[in-house]
mmCIF file of C-alpha atoms and ligand atoms in Angstrom:
data_model
loop_
_atom_site.group_PDB
_atom_site.id
_atom_site.type_symbol
_atom_site.label_atom_id
_atom_site.label_comp_id
_atom_site.label_asym_id
_atom_site.label_seq_id
_atom_site.Cartn_x
_atom_site.Cartn_y
_atom_site.Cartn_z
ATOM 1 C CA MET A 1 144.123 132.067 6.955
ATOM 2 C CA PRO A 2 145.392 131.973 10.892
ATOM 3 C CA LEU A 3 142.843 131.691 13.205
ATOM 4 C CA VAL A 4 140.201 133.961 13.433
ATOM 5 C CA THR A 5 137.877 135.822 15.915
ATOM 6 C CA SER A 6 134.212 135.048 15.659
ATOM 7 C CA THR A 7 133.310 139.324 15.015
ATOM 8 C CA GLU A 8 132.629 138.742 10.623
ATOM 9 C CA MET A 9 131.375 135.134 10.925
ATOM 10 C CA PHE A 10 128.450 136.351 13.675
ATOM 11 C CA LYS A 11 127.483 139.651 10.619
ATOM 12 C CA LYS A 12 126.746 137.381 8.457
ATOM 13 C CA ALA A 13 124.952 134.426 10.433
ATOM 14 C CA TYR A 14 123.063 137.350 11.288
ATOM 15 C CA ASN A 15 122.381 138.948 8.408
ATOM 16 C CA GLY A 16 122.715 135.818 6.107
ATOM 17 C CA GLY A 17 120.093 133.873 8.954
ATOM 18 C CA TYR A 18 121.556 131.010 9.767
ATOM 19 C CA ALA A 19 123.661 130.165 12.397
ATOM 20 C CA ILE A 20 128.122 128.449 13.061
ATOM 21 C CA GLY A 21 128.858 125.394 14.771
ATOM 22 C CA ALA A 22 130.792 125.611 17.301
ATOM 23 C CA PHE A 23 131.873 122.064 17.525
ATOM 24 C CA ASN A 24 133.718 120.456 21.098
ATOM 25 C CA VAL A 25 137.326 119.128 21.234
ATOM 26 C CA ASN A 26 138.888 117.121 22.935
ATOM 27 C CA ASN A 27 141.608 114.918 20.635
ATOM 28 C CA MET A 28 142.918 114.227 17.300
ATOM 29 C CA GLU A 29 139.723 112.473 15.938
ATOM 30 C CA THR A 30 137.092 114.498 16.799
ATOM 31 C CA ILE A 31 138.837 117.852 15.342
ATOM 32 C CA GLN A 32 139.899 115.645 12.585
ATOM 33 C CA GLY A 33 136.461 114.409 11.488
ATOM 34 C CA ILE A 34 135.018 118.081 12.348
ATOM 35 C CA VAL A 35 137.816 120.230 9.510
ATOM 36 C CA GLU A 36 137.135 117.810 7.215
ATOM 37 C CA ALA A 37 133.341 118.053 7.353
ATOM 38 C CA GLY A 38 133.894 121.978 7.302
ATOM 39 C CA LYS A 39 136.181 121.496 4.304
ATOM 40 C CA GLU A 40 133.387 119.871 2.269
ATOM 41 C CA CYS A 41 131.152 121.949 3.828
ATOM 42 C CA ASN A 42 133.221 125.089 3.166
ATOM 43 C CA SER A 43 132.032 126.309 6.090
ATOM 44 C CA PRO A 44 133.677 128.404 8.910
ATOM 45 C CA LEU A 45 133.742 126.562 11.809
ATOM 46 C CA ILE A 46 134.033 127.350 15.253
ATOM 47 C CA LEU A 47 135.673 125.032 17.610
ATOM 48 C CA GLN A 48 135.698 124.962 21.317
ATOM 49 C CA VAL A 49 137.389 123.793 24.280
ATOM 50 C CA SER A 50 136.148 123.313 27.815
ATOM 51 C CA ALA A 51 137.725 123.577 30.358
ATOM 52 C CA GLY A 52 137.570 119.372 30.841
ATOM 53 C CA ALA A 53 138.757 119.795 27.566
ATOM 54 C CA ARG A 54 142.622 121.315 28.248
ATOM 55 C CA LYS A 55 142.606 119.123 31.760
ATOM 56 C CA TYR A 56 142.416 115.550 29.857
ATOM 57 C CA ALA A 57 144.532 116.639 25.917
ATOM 58 C CA ASN A 58 146.686 119.285 27.232
ATOM 59 C CA PRO A 59 146.117 122.800 26.230
ATOM 60 C CA VAL A 60 149.247 122.803 24.657
ATOM 61 C CA TYR A 61 148.786 119.742 22.388
ATOM 62 C CA LEU A 62 144.743 120.941 21.582
ATOM 63 C CA LYS A 63 145.872 124.276 20.599
ATOM 64 C CA HIS A 64 148.722 122.428 18.142
ATOM 65 C CA LEU A 65 145.654 120.424 16.830
ATOM 66 C CA ILE A 66 143.535 123.033 16.123
ATOM 67 C CA GLU A 67 146.585 125.476 14.132
ATOM 68 C CA ALA A 68 147.336 122.144 11.846
ATOM 69 C CA ALA A 69 143.706 122.434 11.741
ATOM 70 C CA VAL A 70 143.367 126.064 10.353
ATOM 71 C CA GLU A 71 146.957 125.310 8.718
ATOM 72 C CA THR A 72 145.243 121.955 6.413
ATOM 73 C CA THR A 73 141.850 123.311 5.662
ATOM 74 C CA GLY A 74 142.392 127.381 4.852
ATOM 75 C CA LEU A 75 139.019 128.014 6.117
ATOM 76 C CA PRO A 76 138.151 130.937 9.262
ATOM 77 C CA ILE A 77 138.716 129.098 12.511
ATOM 78 C CA VAL A 78 137.859 130.157 15.364
ATOM 79 C CA MET A 79 139.677 129.212 18.755
ATOM 80 C CA HIS A 80 137.109 128.919 21.904
ATOM 81 C CA LEU A 81 137.184 128.575 25.908
ATOM 82 C CA ASP A 82 134.007 126.691 26.322
ATOM 83 C CA HIS A 83 132.686 127.806 29.547
ATOM 84 C CA GLY A 84 135.436 130.139 31.080
ATOM 85 C CA ALA A 85 135.147 129.417 34.643
ATOM 86 C CA ASP A 86 136.397 132.705 36.389
ATOM 87 C CA PHE A 87 138.836 135.897 34.727
ATOM 88 C CA GLU A 88 141.837 133.767 35.496
ATOM 89 C CA SER A 89 140.497 131.146 33.113
ATOM 90 C CA CYS A 90 139.854 133.249 30.650
ATOM 91 C CA LYS A 91 143.361 135.509 30.881
ATOM 92 C CA SER A 92 145.566 132.029 30.306
ATOM 93 C CA ALA A 93 142.895 131.613 27.279
ATOM 94 C CA ILE A 94 143.660 134.107 26.042
ATOM 95 C CA ASP A 95 147.519 134.648 26.257
ATOM 96 C CA ASP A 96 147.117 131.318 24.975
ATOM 97 C CA GLY A 97 145.976 132.014 21.289
ATOM 98 C CA PHE A 98 142.647 131.758 21.415
ATOM 99 C CA THR A 99 140.467 134.217 19.266
ATOM 100 C CA SER A 100 137.258 133.479 21.350
ATOM 101 C CA VAL A 101 136.350 132.796 24.797
ATOM 102 C CA MET A 102 133.160 132.312 26.964
ATOM 103 C CA ILE A 103 133.037 134.077 30.721
ATOM 104 C CA ASP A 104 130.321 131.605 32.293
ATOM 105 C CA ALA A 105 129.033 134.081 34.972
ATOM 106 C CA SER A 106 126.025 133.424 35.015
ATOM 107 C CA HIS A 107 125.849 132.083 38.502
ATOM 108 C CA HIS A 108 126.736 134.661 39.771
ATOM 109 C CA SER A 109 124.050 137.663 41.142
ATOM 110 C CA PHE A 110 123.378 140.188 37.552
ATOM 111 C CA LYS A 111 125.646 143.009 38.904
ATOM 112 C CA GLU A 112 128.741 140.277 40.175
ATOM 113 C CA ASN A 113 128.361 139.090 36.512
ATOM 114 C CA ILE A 114 128.285 142.568 34.886
ATOM 115 C CA GLU A 115 131.320 142.810 36.223
ATOM 116 C CA ILE A 116 133.688 139.449 35.705
ATOM 117 C CA THR A 117 132.753 140.312 31.989
ATOM 118 C CA LYS A 118 133.465 142.816 32.514
ATOM 119 C CA LYS A 119 137.092 142.456 32.972
ATOM 120 C CA VAL A 120 137.849 139.484 30.831
ATOM 121 C CA VAL A 121 135.833 142.084 28.098
ATOM 122 C CA GLN A 122 138.856 144.774 29.166
ATOM 123 C CA TYR A 123 141.565 142.098 29.124
ATOM 124 C CA ALA A 124 140.188 140.184 25.546
ATOM 125 C CA HIS A 125 139.849 143.546 23.646
ATOM 126 C CA ASP A 126 143.736 144.792 24.146
ATOM 127 C CA ARG A 127 144.409 142.012 22.625
ATOM 128 C CA GLY A 128 141.708 142.288 19.627
ATOM 129 C CA VAL A 129 140.283 138.519 21.509
ATOM 130 C CA VAL A 130 136.186 138.649 21.331
ATOM 131 C CA VAL A 131 133.735 137.808 24.419
ATOM 132 C CA GLU A 132 131.124 135.612 24.964
ATOM 133 C CA ALA A 133 128.534 136.568 28.430
ATOM 134 C CA GLU A 134 125.579 134.108 29.373
ATOM 135 C CA LEU A 135 122.483 135.622 30.838
ATOM 136 C CA GLY A 136 120.489 132.821 32.596
ATOM 137 C CA GLN A 137 121.222 129.755 33.509
ATOM 138 C CA LEU A 138 120.616 126.540 31.831
ATOM 139 C CA ALA A 139 120.355 122.878 33.503
ATOM 140 C CA GLY A 140 122.146 119.804 32.370
ATOM 141 C CA ILE A 141 125.730 118.571 33.239
ATOM 142 C CA GLU A 142 129.625 119.472 31.422
ATOM 143 C CA ASP A 143 132.771 118.512 33.993
ATOM 144 C CA ALA A 144 133.002 121.446 35.369
ATOM 145 C CA VAL A 145 128.725 122.821 36.065
ATOM 146 C CA ASN A 146 126.161 120.262 37.303
ATOM 147 C CA VAL A 147 122.668 122.179 37.089
ATOM 148 C CA LYS A 148 119.675 120.822 38.658
ATOM 149 C CA ALA A 149 117.140 121.134 36.569
ATOM 150 C CA GLU A 150 114.265 123.623 39.171
ATOM 151 C CA ASP A 151 118.226 125.806 39.602
ATOM 152 C CA ALA A 152 118.053 126.250 35.255
ATOM 153 C CA ASN A 153 116.515 130.054 34.572
ATOM 154 C CA PHE A 154 115.790 131.568 31.773
ATOM 155 C CA THR A 155 116.985 134.965 30.337
ATOM 156 C CA GLN A 156 114.947 137.647 31.744
ATOM 157 C CA PRO A 157 114.080 140.108 28.668
ATOM 158 C CA ASP A 158 113.890 142.733 30.403
ATOM 159 C CA GLU A 159 117.738 142.526 31.228
ATOM 160 C CA VAL A 160 119.917 141.523 28.787
ATOM 161 C CA CYS A 161 120.432 145.907 27.028
ATOM 162 C CA GLU A 162 121.626 146.450 30.609
ATOM 163 C CA PHE A 163 123.925 143.390 30.324
ATOM 164 C CA THR A 164 125.531 143.780 27.499
ATOM 165 C CA GLN A 165 126.285 147.541 27.568
ATOM 166 C CA LYS A 166 127.439 147.886 30.779
ATOM 167 C CA SER A 167 129.701 144.632 30.558
ATOM 168 C CA GLY A 168 130.247 145.143 26.935
ATOM 169 C CA CYS A 169 130.447 141.287 25.730
ATOM 170 C CA ASP A 170 130.587 140.403 21.947
ATOM 171 C CA SER A 171 128.043 137.497 22.168
ATOM 172 C CA LEU A 172 125.732 136.310 24.701
ATOM 173 C CA ALA A 173 124.181 132.904 25.767
ATOM 174 C CA ILE A 174 120.571 132.675 26.730
ATOM 175 C CA ALA A 175 118.700 130.089 28.469
ATOM 176 C CA ILE A 176 115.193 129.775 26.588
ATOM 177 C CA GLY A 177 115.023 125.491 27.413
ATOM 178 C CA THR A 178 118.061 123.783 26.230
ATOM 179 C CA SER A 179 120.737 121.889 28.458
ATOM 180 C CA HIS A 180 123.468 120.639 28.604
ATOM 181 C CA GLY A 181 123.831 116.617 28.280
ATOM 182 C CA ALA A 182 121.726 113.570 26.348
ATOM 183 C CA TYR A 183 118.724 113.660 28.651
ATOM 184 C CA LYS A 184 117.324 117.251 27.653
ATOM 185 C CA PHE A 185 114.070 115.681 27.991
ATOM 186 C CA LYS A 186 111.829 113.242 29.858
ATOM 187 C CA PRO A 187 109.866 110.377 28.013
ATOM 188 C CA GLY A 188 106.981 111.940 26.842
ATOM 189 C CA GLN A 189 107.974 115.111 27.952
ATOM 190 C CA LYS A 190 107.594 117.271 24.792
ATOM 191 C CA PRO A 191 110.374 119.257 23.461
ATOM 192 C CA GLN A 192 109.639 122.674 24.330
ATOM 193 C CA LEU A 193 112.274 126.321 23.405
ATOM 194 C CA ARG A 194 111.404 129.466 24.746
ATOM 195 C CA PHE A 195 111.339 130.569 20.965
ATOM 196 C CA ASP A 196 109.024 134.531 22.565
ATOM 197 C CA ILE A 197 112.373 134.870 24.860
ATOM 198 C CA LEU A 198 114.602 134.449 21.894
ATOM 199 C CA GLU A 199 112.028 136.753 19.459
ATOM 200 C CA GLU A 200 112.266 139.377 22.161
ATOM 201 C CA VAL A 201 115.851 139.787 23.355
ATOM 202 C CA GLY A 202 116.254 139.690 19.243
ATOM 203 C CA LYS A 203 113.913 142.596 19.126
ATOM 204 C CA ARG A 204 115.648 144.069 22.642
ATOM 205 C CA LEU A 205 119.199 143.952 20.671
ATOM 206 C CA PRO A 206 119.868 144.214 16.745
ATOM 207 C CA GLY A 207 121.226 142.983 15.097
ATOM 208 C CA PHE A 208 123.135 141.413 18.469
ATOM 209 C CA PRO A 209 124.499 137.620 18.064
ATOM 210 C CA ILE A 210 122.934 134.927 20.451
ATOM 211 C CA VAL A 211 123.702 132.056 21.530
ATOM 212 C CA LEU A 212 122.615 128.966 21.536
ATOM 213 C CA HIS A 213 124.467 125.844 24.596
ATOM 214 C CA GLY A 214 122.506 122.271 25.323
ATOM 215 C CA ALA A 215 121.701 122.386 21.186
ATOM 216 C CA SER A 216 123.174 118.735 20.812
ATOM 217 C CA SER A 217 119.844 116.408 18.983
ATOM 218 C CA VAL A 218 121.284 113.314 20.143
ATOM 219 C CA PRO A 219 120.308 111.384 16.973
ATOM 220 C CA GLN A 220 118.362 108.418 18.180
ATOM 221 C CA ASP A 221 119.797 106.620 15.223
ATOM 222 C CA ARG A 222 122.994 105.885 16.924
ATOM 223 C CA VAL A 223 121.903 106.105 20.970
ATOM 224 C CA ALA A 224 120.055 103.045 19.005
ATOM 225 C CA ILE A 225 122.945 101.391 17.908
ATOM 226 C CA ILE A 226 124.908 102.057 21.391
ATOM 227 C CA ASN A 227 121.722 100.486 22.836
ATOM 228 C CA GLN A 228 122.122 97.816 20.620
ATOM 229 C CA PHE A 229 126.073 96.598 21.196
ATOM 230 C CA GLY A 230 125.135 96.583 24.932
ATOM 231 C CA GLY A 231 125.418 100.297 26.008
ATOM 232 C CA LYS A 232 123.190 101.701 28.274
ATOM 233 C CA MET A 233 121.633 105.371 27.359
ATOM 234 C CA PRO A 234 117.630 105.017 28.063
ATOM 235 C CA ASP A 235 115.613 107.759 27.632
ATOM 236 C CA ALA A 236 118.615 110.123 26.255
ATOM 237 C CA ILE A 237 116.597 113.036 24.199
ATOM 238 C CA GLY A 238 117.768 115.869 22.060
ATOM 239 C CA ILE A 239 116.513 119.116 20.534
ATOM 240 C CA PRO A 240 114.575 118.807 17.373
ATOM 241 C CA GLU A 241 116.214 119.538 14.840
ATOM 242 C CA GLU A 242 113.864 122.108 12.887
ATOM 243 C CA MET A 243 113.912 123.826 16.469
ATOM 244 C CA LEU A 244 117.304 124.617 16.126
ATOM 245 C CA ARG A 245 117.014 125.962 12.147
ATOM 246 C CA LYS A 246 114.608 128.488 13.319
ATOM 247 C CA ALA A 247 116.659 129.784 16.351
ATOM 248 C CA ALA A 248 119.372 129.934 13.371
ATOM 249 C CA SER A 249 117.034 132.221 11.387
ATOM 250 C CA MET A 250 116.292 134.906 14.265
ATOM 251 C CA ALA A 251 118.699 136.116 16.537
ATOM 252 C CA VAL A 252 121.555 132.832 16.809
ATOM 253 C CA CYS A 253 124.220 133.178 15.285
ATOM 254 C CA LYS A 254 125.882 130.221 17.290
ATOM 255 C CA ILE A 255 125.017 126.886 18.513
ATOM 256 C CA ASN A 256 126.419 124.666 20.715
ATOM 257 C CA ILE A 257 127.096 119.949 19.925
ATOM 258 C CA ASP A 258 128.864 118.096 22.059
ATOM 259 C CA SER A 259 126.517 116.354 23.079
ATOM 260 C CA ASP A 260 126.278 114.689 19.891
ATOM 261 C CA LEU A 261 129.936 114.294 18.673
ATOM 262 C CA ARG A 262 130.053 112.089 21.602
ATOM 263 C CA VAL A 263 127.480 109.594 21.283
ATOM 264 C CA ALA A 264 128.078 109.168 16.863
ATOM 265 C CA CYS A 265 132.089 108.662 18.166
ATOM 266 C CA THR A 266 130.242 105.972 21.463
ATOM 267 C CA ALA A 267 128.282 104.051 18.356
ATOM 268 C CA ALA A 268 130.931 103.555 15.604
ATOM 269 C CA ILE A 269 133.317 102.274 18.351
ATOM 270 C CA ARG A 270 130.506 100.037 19.981
ATOM 271 C CA LYS A 271 130.003 99.083 16.271
ATOM 272 C CA HIS A 272 133.431 97.936 15.505
ATOM 273 C CA PHE A 273 134.314 96.244 17.914
ATOM 274 C CA ALA A 274 130.760 93.816 17.605
ATOM 275 C CA GLU A 275 131.562 93.441 14.806
ATOM 276 C CA HIS A 276 135.134 92.271 14.896
ATOM 277 C CA PRO A 277 136.341 91.364 18.088
ATOM 278 C CA ASP A 278 139.734 90.163 17.336
ATOM 279 C CA HIS A 279 140.697 93.917 16.108
ATOM 280 C CA PHE A 280 142.742 95.541 18.991
ATOM 281 C CA ASP A 281 145.125 98.784 16.431
ATOM 282 C CA PRO A 282 142.653 102.551 17.250
ATOM 283 C CA ARG A 283 143.433 103.372 14.345
ATOM 284 C CA GLN A 284 140.725 101.486 13.143
ATOM 285 C CA TYR A 285 138.833 102.218 15.712
ATOM 286 C CA LEU A 286 139.603 105.564 16.315
ATOM 287 C CA GLY A 287 139.251 105.525 11.847
ATOM 288 C CA ASP A 288 135.717 105.078 12.731
ATOM 289 C CA ALA A 289 134.761 107.648 15.344
ATOM 290 C CA ARG A 290 136.631 110.193 13.220
ATOM 291 C CA ALA A 291 134.416 109.063 10.064
ATOM 292 C CA ALA A 292 131.407 109.116 12.326
ATOM 293 C CA VAL A 293 131.856 112.573 13.287
ATOM 294 C CA LYS A 294 132.587 113.710 9.945
ATOM 295 C CA GLU A 295 129.130 112.406 8.792
ATOM 296 C CA ILE A 296 126.910 114.092 11.345
ATOM 297 C CA VAL A 297 128.983 117.308 11.198
ATOM 298 C CA LYS A 298 128.494 117.083 7.791
ATOM 299 C CA HIS A 299 124.554 116.938 8.399
ATOM 300 C CA LYS A 300 124.625 119.444 10.946
ATOM 301 C CA ILE A 301 125.870 122.151 8.176
ATOM 302 C CA MET A 302 123.642 120.964 5.462
ATOM 303 C CA ASP A 303 120.528 120.480 7.377
ATOM 304 C CA VAL A 304 120.676 122.222 10.266
ATOM 305 C CA LEU A 305 123.656 125.122 10.633
ATOM 306 C CA GLY A 306 122.799 126.906 6.734
ATOM 307 C CA SER A 307 126.399 127.961 6.842
ATOM 308 C CA ASN A 308 127.549 125.276 3.863
ATOM 309 C CA ASP A 309 129.385 127.449 1.430
ATOM 310 C CA LYS A 310 129.690 131.209 3.257
ATOM 311 C CA ALA A 311 133.768 130.757 4.262
HETATM 312 O O1 G3H B 225 129.268 122.526 28.320
HETATM 313 C C1 G3H B 225 130.562 121.904 28.217
HETATM 314 C C2 G3H B 225 130.413 120.750 26.869
HETATM 315 O O2 G3H B 225 129.529 119.724 26.817
HETATM 316 C C3 G3H B 225 132.209 120.025 27.430
HETATM 317 O O3 G3H B 225 132.086 119.226 28.660
HETATM 318 O O4 G3H B 225 133.042 119.934 30.350
HETATM 319 O O5 G3H B 225 132.937 117.333 29.792
HETATM 320 O O6 G3H B 225 134.535 118.894 28.569
HETATM 321 P P1 G3H B 225 132.769 119.090 28.531
HETATM 322 P P1 13P B 226 125.087 120.043 24.577
HETATM 323 O O1 13P B 226 125.315 118.978 26.025
HETATM 324 O O2 13P B 226 124.198 119.176 23.929
HETATM 325 O O3 13P B 226 125.764 118.977 23.259
HETATM 326 O O4 13P B 226 125.520 121.528 24.852
HETATM 327 C C1 13P B 226 127.463 121.271 24.470
HETATM 328 C C2 13P B 226 127.654 122.749 24.534
HETATM 329 O O5 13P B 226 126.317 123.760 25.261
HETATM 330 C C3 13P B 226 128.885 122.758 24.893
HETATM 331 O O6 13P B 226 128.793 124.496 25.840
HETATM 332 ZN ZN1 ZN B 227 127.690 124.821 27.550
#
């Protein structure tokens, strides 16, 4: 099976009350860990590439690694551009064979967001590619964007119909209290998501796939390993998994996970070096990192997303 778009995946996920995991990829071991998990769980997958990932690994390498994932697993896999900053970045990904792109124009005015998204949609749809847009702004840090908590704003349900109709986007990322990175809530703060907004958006856009960014749970056992073996990640806190399960049973069809993979890799590598100070073959510690990614992705698919046996 060649690379696919998310259209069919989202239809099934919406009707089945589950979500597809969208995992960020930067290197071979991460891709292998994710797709080995997907294969064992018979799950569709979205492999997403940020601007930072393209810069780090070289777009050509990532594209061929993802194509290798498709070839070796036969799974339905979407190659998605994460947080496309402008029309040119989206165009470049579409021209390179991506089957899905995100245009993140959420920091522009409502009107400009529609105009920019619409331009990407026209170019993408003419080439059989689907488009995710964003309305509302998440807090947190990615390579390309750093939004302070006080500048984040929740999606306004009143705006979603006009936005999706005028822009023509295929899925919509909304802001309901998730944020990027490993420090999503302050210690002592009760993790909360605005399920009332999600519910209202679902009512206004029946059948329309909603996307959650910043949806890592930051597993505390892995954070403890990092801190035990020389790391310093005090107070790293993510989204409770039961909240993600609830979102997946509602209109959310795509759940973005990056920080959890980073934490899993780092914990595995730190532990490896602490236990084997004599090792210097990268295959030894990167092999552990790959196994850790596989384990966490299997857990997400089976216990959080519910996308197992849906390929
Ligand atoms: O939301 C963004 C992803 O976590 C990608 O992060 O920009 O550091 O590659 P990055
Ligand atoms: P996390 O930082 O919560 O993993 O979010 C990743 C993400 O939204 C990628 O677009
Ligand atoms: Zn994101």
